[in-house]
mmCIF file of C-alpha atoms and ligand atoms in Angstrom:
data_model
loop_
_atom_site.group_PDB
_atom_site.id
_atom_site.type_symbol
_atom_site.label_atom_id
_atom_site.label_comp_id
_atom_site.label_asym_id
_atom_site.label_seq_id
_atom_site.Cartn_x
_atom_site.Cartn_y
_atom_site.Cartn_z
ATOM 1 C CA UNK V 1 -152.043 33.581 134.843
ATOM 2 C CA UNK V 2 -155.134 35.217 133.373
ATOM 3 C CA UNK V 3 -157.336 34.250 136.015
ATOM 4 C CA UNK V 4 -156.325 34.054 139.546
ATOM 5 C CA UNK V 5 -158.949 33.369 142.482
ATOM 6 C CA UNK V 6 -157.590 34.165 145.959
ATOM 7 C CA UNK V 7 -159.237 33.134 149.392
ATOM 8 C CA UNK V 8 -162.498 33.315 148.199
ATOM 9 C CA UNK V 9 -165.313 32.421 150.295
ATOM 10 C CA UNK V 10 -169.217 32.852 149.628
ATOM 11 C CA UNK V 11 -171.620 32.978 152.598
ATOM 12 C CA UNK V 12 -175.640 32.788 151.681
ATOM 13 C CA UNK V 13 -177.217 33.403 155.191
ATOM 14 C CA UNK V 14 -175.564 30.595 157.553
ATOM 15 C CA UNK V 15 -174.710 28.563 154.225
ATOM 16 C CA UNK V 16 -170.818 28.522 153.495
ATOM 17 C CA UNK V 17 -170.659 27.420 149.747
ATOM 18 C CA UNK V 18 -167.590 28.251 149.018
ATOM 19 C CA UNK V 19 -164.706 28.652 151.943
ATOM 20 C CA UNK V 20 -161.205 29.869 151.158
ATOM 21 C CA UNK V 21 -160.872 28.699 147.811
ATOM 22 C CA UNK V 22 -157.600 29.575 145.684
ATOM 23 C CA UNK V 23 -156.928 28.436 141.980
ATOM 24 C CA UNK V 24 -154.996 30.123 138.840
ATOM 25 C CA UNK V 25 -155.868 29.324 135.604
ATOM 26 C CA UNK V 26 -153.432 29.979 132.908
ATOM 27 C CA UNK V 27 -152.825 31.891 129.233
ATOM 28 C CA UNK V 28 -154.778 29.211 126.660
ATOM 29 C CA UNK V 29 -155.627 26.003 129.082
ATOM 30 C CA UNK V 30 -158.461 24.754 129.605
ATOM 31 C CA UNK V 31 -158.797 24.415 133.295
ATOM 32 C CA UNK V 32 -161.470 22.146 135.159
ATOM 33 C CA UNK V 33 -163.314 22.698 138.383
ATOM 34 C CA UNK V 34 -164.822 19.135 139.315
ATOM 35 C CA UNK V 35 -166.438 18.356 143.068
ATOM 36 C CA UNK V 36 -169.888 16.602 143.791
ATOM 37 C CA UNK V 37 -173.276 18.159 143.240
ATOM 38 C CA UNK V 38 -173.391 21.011 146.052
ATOM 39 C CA UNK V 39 -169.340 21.561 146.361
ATOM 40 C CA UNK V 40 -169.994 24.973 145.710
ATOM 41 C CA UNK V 41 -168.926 24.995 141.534
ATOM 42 C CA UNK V 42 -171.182 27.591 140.455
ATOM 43 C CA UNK V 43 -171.464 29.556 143.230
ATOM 44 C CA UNK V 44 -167.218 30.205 142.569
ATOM 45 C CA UNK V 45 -168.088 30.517 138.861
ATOM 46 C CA UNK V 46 -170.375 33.548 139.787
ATOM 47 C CA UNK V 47 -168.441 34.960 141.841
ATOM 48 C CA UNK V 48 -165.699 35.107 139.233
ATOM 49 C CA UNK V 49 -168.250 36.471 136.598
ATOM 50 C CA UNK V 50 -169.818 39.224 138.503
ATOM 51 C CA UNK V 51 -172.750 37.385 139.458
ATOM 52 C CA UNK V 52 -171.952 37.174 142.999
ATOM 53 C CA UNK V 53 -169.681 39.482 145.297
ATOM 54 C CA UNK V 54 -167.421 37.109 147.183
ATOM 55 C CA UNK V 55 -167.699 37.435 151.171
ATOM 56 C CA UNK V 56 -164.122 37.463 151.464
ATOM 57 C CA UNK V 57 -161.032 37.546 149.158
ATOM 58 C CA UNK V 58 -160.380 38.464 145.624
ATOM 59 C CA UNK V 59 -160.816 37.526 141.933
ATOM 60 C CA UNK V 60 -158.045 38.831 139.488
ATOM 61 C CA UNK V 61 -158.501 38.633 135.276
ATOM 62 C CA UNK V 62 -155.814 39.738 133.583
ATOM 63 C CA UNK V 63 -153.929 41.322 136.397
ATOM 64 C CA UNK V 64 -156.812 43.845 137.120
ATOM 65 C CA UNK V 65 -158.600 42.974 140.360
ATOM 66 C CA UNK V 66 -162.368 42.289 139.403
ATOM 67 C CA UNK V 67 -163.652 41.318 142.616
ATOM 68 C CA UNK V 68 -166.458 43.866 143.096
ATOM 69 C CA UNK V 69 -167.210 44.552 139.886
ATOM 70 C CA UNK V 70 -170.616 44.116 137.271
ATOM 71 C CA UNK V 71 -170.934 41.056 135.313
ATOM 72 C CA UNK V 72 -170.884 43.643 132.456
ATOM 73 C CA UNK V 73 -167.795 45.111 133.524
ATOM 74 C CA UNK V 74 -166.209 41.571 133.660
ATOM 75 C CA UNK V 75 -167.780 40.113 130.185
ATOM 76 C CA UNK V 76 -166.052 43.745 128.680
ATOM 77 C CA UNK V 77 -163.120 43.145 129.434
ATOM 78 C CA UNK V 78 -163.215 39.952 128.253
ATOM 79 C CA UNK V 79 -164.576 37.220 129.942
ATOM 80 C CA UNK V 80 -167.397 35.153 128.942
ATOM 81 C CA UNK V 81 -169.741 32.645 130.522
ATOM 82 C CA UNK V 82 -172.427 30.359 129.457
ATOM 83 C CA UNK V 83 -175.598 29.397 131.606
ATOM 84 C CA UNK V 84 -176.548 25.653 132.800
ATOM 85 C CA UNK V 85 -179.718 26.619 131.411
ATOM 86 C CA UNK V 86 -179.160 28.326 127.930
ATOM 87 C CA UNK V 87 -180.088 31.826 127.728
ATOM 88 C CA UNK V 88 -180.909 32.390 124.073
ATOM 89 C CA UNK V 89 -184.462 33.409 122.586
ATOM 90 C CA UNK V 90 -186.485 30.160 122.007
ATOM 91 C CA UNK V 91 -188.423 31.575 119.454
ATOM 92 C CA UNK V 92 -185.658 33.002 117.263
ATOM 93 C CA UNK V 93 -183.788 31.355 114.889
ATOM 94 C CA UNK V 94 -180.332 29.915 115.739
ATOM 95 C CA UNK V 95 -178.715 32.521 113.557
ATOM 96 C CA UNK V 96 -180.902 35.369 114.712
ATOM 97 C CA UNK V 97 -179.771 34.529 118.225
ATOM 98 C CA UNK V 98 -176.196 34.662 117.309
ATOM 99 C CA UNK V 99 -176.910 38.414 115.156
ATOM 100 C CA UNK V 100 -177.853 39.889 118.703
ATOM 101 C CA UNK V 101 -175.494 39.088 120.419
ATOM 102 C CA UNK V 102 -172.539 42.134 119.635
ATOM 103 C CA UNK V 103 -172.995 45.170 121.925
ATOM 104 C CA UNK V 104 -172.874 48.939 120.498
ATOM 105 C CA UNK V 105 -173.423 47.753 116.610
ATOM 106 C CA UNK V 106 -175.006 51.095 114.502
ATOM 107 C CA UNK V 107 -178.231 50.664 113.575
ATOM 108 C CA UNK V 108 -179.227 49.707 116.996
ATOM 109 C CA UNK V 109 -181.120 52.656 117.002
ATOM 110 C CA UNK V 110 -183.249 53.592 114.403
ATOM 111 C CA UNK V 111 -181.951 57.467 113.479
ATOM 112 C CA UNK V 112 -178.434 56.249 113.423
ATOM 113 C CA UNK V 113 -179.247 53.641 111.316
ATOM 114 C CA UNK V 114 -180.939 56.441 108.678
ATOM 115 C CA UNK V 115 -177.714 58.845 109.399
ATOM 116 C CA UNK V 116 -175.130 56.232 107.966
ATOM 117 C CA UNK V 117 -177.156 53.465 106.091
ATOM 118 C CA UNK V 118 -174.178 51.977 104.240
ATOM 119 C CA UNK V 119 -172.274 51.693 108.000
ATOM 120 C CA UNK V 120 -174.786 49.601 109.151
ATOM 121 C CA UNK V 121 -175.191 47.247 105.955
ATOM 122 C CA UNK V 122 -171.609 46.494 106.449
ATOM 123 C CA UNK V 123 -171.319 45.841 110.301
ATOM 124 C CA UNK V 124 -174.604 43.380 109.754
ATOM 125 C CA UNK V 125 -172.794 41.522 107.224
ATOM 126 C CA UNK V 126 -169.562 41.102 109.009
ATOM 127 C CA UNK V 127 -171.541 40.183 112.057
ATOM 128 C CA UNK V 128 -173.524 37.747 109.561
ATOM 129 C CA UNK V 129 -170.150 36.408 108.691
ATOM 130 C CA UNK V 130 -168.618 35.818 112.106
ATOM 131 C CA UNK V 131 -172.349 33.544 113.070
ATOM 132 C CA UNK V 132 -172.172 31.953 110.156
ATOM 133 C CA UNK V 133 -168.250 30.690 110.561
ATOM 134 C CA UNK V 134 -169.135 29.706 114.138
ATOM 135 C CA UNK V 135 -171.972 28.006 113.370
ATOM 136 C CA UNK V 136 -169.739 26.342 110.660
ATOM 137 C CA UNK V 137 -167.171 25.519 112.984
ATOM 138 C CA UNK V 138 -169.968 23.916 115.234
ATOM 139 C CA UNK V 139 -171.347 21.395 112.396
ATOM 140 C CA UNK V 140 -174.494 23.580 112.886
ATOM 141 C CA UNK V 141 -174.687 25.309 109.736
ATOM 142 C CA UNK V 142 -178.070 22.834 108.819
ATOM 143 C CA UNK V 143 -179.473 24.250 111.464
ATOM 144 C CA UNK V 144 -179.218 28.166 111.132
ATOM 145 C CA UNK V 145 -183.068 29.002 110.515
ATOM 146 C CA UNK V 146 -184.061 26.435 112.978
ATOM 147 C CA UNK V 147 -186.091 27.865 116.072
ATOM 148 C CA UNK V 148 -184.202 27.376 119.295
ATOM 149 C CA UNK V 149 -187.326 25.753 120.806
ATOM 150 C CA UNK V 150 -186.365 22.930 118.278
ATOM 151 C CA UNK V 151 -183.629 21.819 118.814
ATOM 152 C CA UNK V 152 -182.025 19.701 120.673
ATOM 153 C CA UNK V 153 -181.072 20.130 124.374
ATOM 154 C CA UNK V 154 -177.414 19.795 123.229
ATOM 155 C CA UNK V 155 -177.461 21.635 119.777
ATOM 156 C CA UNK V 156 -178.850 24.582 122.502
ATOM 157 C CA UNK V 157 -176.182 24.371 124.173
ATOM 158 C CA UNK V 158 -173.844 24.217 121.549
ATOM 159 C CA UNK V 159 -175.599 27.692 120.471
ATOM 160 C CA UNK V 160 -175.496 28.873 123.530
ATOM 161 C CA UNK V 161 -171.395 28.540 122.970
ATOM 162 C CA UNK V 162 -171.591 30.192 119.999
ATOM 163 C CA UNK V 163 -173.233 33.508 120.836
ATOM 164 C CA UNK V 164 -170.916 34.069 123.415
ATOM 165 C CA UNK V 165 -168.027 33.938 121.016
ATOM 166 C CA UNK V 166 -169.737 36.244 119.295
ATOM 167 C CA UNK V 167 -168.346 38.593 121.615
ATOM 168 C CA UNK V 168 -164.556 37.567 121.053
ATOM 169 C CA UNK V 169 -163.882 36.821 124.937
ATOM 170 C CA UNK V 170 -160.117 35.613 125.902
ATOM 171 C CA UNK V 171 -161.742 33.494 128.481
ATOM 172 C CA UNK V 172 -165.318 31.447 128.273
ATOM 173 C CA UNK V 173 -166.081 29.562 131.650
ATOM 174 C CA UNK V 174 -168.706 27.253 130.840
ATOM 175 C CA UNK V 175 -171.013 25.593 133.567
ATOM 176 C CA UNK V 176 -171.863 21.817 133.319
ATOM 177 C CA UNK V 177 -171.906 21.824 129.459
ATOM 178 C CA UNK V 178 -172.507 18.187 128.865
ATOM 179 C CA UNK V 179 -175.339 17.927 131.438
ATOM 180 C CA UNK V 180 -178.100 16.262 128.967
ATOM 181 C CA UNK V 181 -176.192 15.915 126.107
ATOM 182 C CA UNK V 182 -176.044 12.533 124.274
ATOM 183 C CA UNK V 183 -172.440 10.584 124.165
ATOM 184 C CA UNK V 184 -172.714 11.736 120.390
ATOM 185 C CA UNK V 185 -173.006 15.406 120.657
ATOM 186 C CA UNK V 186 -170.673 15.247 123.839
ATOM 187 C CA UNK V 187 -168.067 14.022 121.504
ATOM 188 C CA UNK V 188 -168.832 16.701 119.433
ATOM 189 C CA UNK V 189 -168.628 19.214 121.928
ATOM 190 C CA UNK V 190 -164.930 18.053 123.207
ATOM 191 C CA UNK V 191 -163.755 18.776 119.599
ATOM 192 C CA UNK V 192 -165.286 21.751 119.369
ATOM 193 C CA UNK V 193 -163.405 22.994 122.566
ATOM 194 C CA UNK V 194 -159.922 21.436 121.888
ATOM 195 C CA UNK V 195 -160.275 23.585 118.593
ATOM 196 C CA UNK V 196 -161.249 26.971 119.909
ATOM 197 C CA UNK V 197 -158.635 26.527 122.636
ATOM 198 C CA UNK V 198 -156.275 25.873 119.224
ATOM 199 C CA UNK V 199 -157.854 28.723 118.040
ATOM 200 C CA UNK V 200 -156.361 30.861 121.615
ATOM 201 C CA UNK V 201 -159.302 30.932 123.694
ATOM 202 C CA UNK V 202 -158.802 29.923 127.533
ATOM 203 C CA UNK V 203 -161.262 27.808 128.852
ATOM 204 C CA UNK V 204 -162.387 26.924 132.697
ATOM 205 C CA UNK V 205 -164.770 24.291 132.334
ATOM 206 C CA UNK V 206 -167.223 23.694 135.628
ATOM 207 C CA UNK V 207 -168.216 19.985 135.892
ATOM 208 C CA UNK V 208 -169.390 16.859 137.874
ATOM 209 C CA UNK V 209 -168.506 14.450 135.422
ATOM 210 C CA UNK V 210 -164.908 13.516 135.829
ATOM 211 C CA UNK V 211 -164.691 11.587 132.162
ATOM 212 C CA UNK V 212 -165.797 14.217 130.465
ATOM 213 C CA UNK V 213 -163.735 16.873 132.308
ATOM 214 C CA UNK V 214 -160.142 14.911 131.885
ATOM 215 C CA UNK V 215 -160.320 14.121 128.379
ATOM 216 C CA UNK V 216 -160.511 18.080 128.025
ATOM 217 C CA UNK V 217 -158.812 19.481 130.333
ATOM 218 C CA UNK V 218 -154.895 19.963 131.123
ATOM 219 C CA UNK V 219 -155.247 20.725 134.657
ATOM 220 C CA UNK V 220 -157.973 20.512 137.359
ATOM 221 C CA UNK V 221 -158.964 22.008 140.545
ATOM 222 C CA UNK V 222 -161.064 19.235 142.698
ATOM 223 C CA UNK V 223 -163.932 21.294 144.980
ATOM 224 C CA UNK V 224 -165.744 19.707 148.080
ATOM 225 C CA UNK V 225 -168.134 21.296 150.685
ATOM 226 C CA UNK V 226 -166.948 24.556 149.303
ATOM 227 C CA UNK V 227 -162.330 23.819 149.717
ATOM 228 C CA UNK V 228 -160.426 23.269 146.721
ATOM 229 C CA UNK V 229 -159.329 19.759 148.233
ATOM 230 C CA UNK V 230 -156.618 18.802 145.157
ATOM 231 C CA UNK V 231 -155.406 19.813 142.093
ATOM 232 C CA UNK V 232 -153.239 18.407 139.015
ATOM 233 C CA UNK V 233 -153.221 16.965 135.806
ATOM 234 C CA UNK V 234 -156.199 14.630 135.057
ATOM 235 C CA UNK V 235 -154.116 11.258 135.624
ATOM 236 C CA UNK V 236 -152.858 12.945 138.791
ATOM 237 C CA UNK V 237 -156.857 13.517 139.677
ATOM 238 C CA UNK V 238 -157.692 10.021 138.910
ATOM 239 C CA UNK V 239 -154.665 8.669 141.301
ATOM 240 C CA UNK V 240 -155.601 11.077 144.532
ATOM 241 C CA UNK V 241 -157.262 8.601 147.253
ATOM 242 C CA UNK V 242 -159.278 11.672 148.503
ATOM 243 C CA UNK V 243 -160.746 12.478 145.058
ATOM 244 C CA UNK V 244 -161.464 8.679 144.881
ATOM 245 C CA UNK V 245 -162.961 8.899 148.540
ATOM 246 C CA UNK V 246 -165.593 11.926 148.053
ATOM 247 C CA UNK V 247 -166.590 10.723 143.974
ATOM 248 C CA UNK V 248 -167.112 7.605 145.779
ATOM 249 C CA UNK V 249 -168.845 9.229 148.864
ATOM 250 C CA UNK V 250 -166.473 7.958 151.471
ATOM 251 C CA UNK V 251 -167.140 10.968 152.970
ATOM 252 C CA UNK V 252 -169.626 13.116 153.851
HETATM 253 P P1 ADP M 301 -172.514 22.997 142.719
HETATM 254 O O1 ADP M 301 -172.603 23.914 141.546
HETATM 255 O O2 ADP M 301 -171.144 22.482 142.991
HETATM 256 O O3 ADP M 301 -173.501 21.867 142.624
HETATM 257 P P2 ADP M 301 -173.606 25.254 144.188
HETATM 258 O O4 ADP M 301 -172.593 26.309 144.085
HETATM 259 O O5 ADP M 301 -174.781 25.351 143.296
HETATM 260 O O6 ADP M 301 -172.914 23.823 144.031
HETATM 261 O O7 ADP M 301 -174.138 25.173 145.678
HETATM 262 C C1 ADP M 301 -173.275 25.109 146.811
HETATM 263 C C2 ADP M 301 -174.117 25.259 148.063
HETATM 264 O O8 ADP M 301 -174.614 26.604 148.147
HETATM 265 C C3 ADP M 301 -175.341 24.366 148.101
HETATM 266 O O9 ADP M 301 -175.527 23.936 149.419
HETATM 267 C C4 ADP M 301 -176.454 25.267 147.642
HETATM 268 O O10 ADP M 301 -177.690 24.856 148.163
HETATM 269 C C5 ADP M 301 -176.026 26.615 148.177
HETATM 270 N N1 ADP M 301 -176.476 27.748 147.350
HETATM 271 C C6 ADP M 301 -176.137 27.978 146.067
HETATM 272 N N2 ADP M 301 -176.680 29.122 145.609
HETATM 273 C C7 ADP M 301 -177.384 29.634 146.657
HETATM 274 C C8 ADP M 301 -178.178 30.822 146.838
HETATM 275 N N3 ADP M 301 -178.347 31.701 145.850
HETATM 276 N N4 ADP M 301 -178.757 31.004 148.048
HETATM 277 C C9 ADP M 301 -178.581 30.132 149.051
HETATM 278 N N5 ADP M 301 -177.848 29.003 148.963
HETATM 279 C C10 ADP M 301 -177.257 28.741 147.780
HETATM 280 MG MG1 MG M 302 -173.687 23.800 139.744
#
C-alpha cells in the first residue's frame, strides 16, 4: 500500500468532520473517496496532504509515517494534490504556468544563472519539453499561449493537472475534478487519467459524483458524516443498500 490512513479523525471546534476513518490505497490504482456534500472528503484529503494535522491517528505514504508533517514535506516526497479551485496564475500563459512549476531549477536566482549560463539554457529546455508533452498528452497543445483567465473552467482544471505532474509525484489526489466541467471535457478528463495511471501514477480521486467516480476508479471508499461507511469495487458500491440509502438521503 502506498497510502495508508489509520483512525483518523479531524475536530474543528465542536465540529467532527472526519471520525475514525481508515482506508489503504494501493501501488498504481486509482482509488475513490465518494460521500455527500459535507461527509468530510476534503477535510481527509488535507489531512493526508499536510494541510491539516489530524486530531487523532495517523497517515502513512510509502511506509514513512507523514502524519505531522508540512504539505511541502509531503508533496517532496512525492505526493501531489490539486485544488477544487485551481491554483495557477490567471494572467500567465498556460505554458508559463506549467515552466514554474519545478522547485530548485538554476537560474532561479539571478547570479547563478550568470555563473553557469549554458546549465540553465538546458534545464529550461528540458523543463520546456516535459510542459509541452503534458500539455500534448492533455489535447491542450492549441492552447499553450492562452491566458489562464481564458479558458475554460475545465481546460483550468485540466492545467491545473498538468503542473502538478510537472513535479513527477507517485501519487496525485485530486479534489472534485469534474465539478463544472462539461460531459465533453469530463470524457476527456477520464482518458486522460486511465492513461497517466498506464503511465504508473497512483491516483485517489475525491468526489460526489458516483458516475463519474466508478467509471475511473478500481476501488472506492464510501464517506458519511465523517465514517468510511463501505468500501469495494464500483459494482459492489452501486449494490450496497446503505450507499443507496445516504445518495438517496434516506438518512440523515
Ligand atoms: P466534503 O468535502 O465531503 O463536502 P468537508 O470536508 O468540506 O466535506 O466538510 C466536512 C464538515 O467539516 C462540514 O460540516 C464542514 O462545514 C466542516 N468544515 C470543513 N472545513 C472546516 C474548517 N476549516 N473549519 C470548520 N469547519 C470545517
Ligand atoms: Mg469537498
Amino acid at each position: 500500500m502506498v497510502l495508508e490512513v489509520k483512525n483518523v479523525s479531524k475536530v474543528f471546534g465542536g465540529l467532527r468532520a472526519v471520525h475514525e476513518a481508515s482506508f489503504q490505497v494501493k501501488e498504481n490504482s486509482i482509488t475513490g473517496l465518494i460521500g455527500p456534500n459535507g461527509a468530510g472528503k476534503s477535510t481527509l484529503f488535507n489531512c493526508i496532504a499536510g494541510y491539516y494535522p489530524p486530531s487523532a491517528g495517523e497517515i502513512f505514504f510509502k511506509q514513512e509515517k507523514t502524519s505531522g508533517f508540512t504539505a511541502d514535506e509531503i508533496a517532496k516526497r512525492g505526493l501531489a494534490r490539486t485544488f477544487q479551485t485551481p491554483q495557477g496564475f490567471a494572467q500567465m500563459t498556460v505554458m508559463e504556468n506549467l515552466m514554474v512549476v519545478p522547485k530548485g531549477q538554476v537560474g532561479e536566482k539571478p547570479w547563478q544563472g550568470l555563473i553557469n549560463g549554458k546549465k540553465v539554457k538546458e534545464q529550461e529546455e528540458e523543463i520546456r519539453k516535459k510542459a509541452f508533452k503534458l500539455l500534448a498528452d492533455f489535447g491542450l497543445s492549441e492552447q499553450k499561449n492562452d491566458l489562464i483567465a481564458n479558458l475554460s473552467a475545465g481546460e483550468a482544471r485540466i492545467v491545473e493537472i498538468a503542473r502538478q505532474l510537472m513535479l513527477d509525484p507517485e501519487v496525485l489526489l485530486l479534489d472534485e475534478p469534474a465539478a463544472g466541467i462539461n460531459p465533453a471535457l469530463q470524457n476527456h478528463l477520464i482518458q486522460v487519467l486511465l492513461k497517466l495511471r498506464q503511465q504508473g501514477l497512483t491516483l485517489l480521486i475525491v468526489d460526489h459524483n458516483l458516475g463519474f467516480i466508478s467509471s475511473l476508479c478500481d476501488y472506492i471508499y464510501v464517506l458519511h458524516l465523517g465514517q468510511i461507511i463501505a468500501e469495494g469495487t464500483p459494482q459492489e458500491i452501486f449494490r450496497n443498500p446503505r450507499v443507496v440509502e445516504v445518495y438517496l438521503g434516506g438518512i440523515a
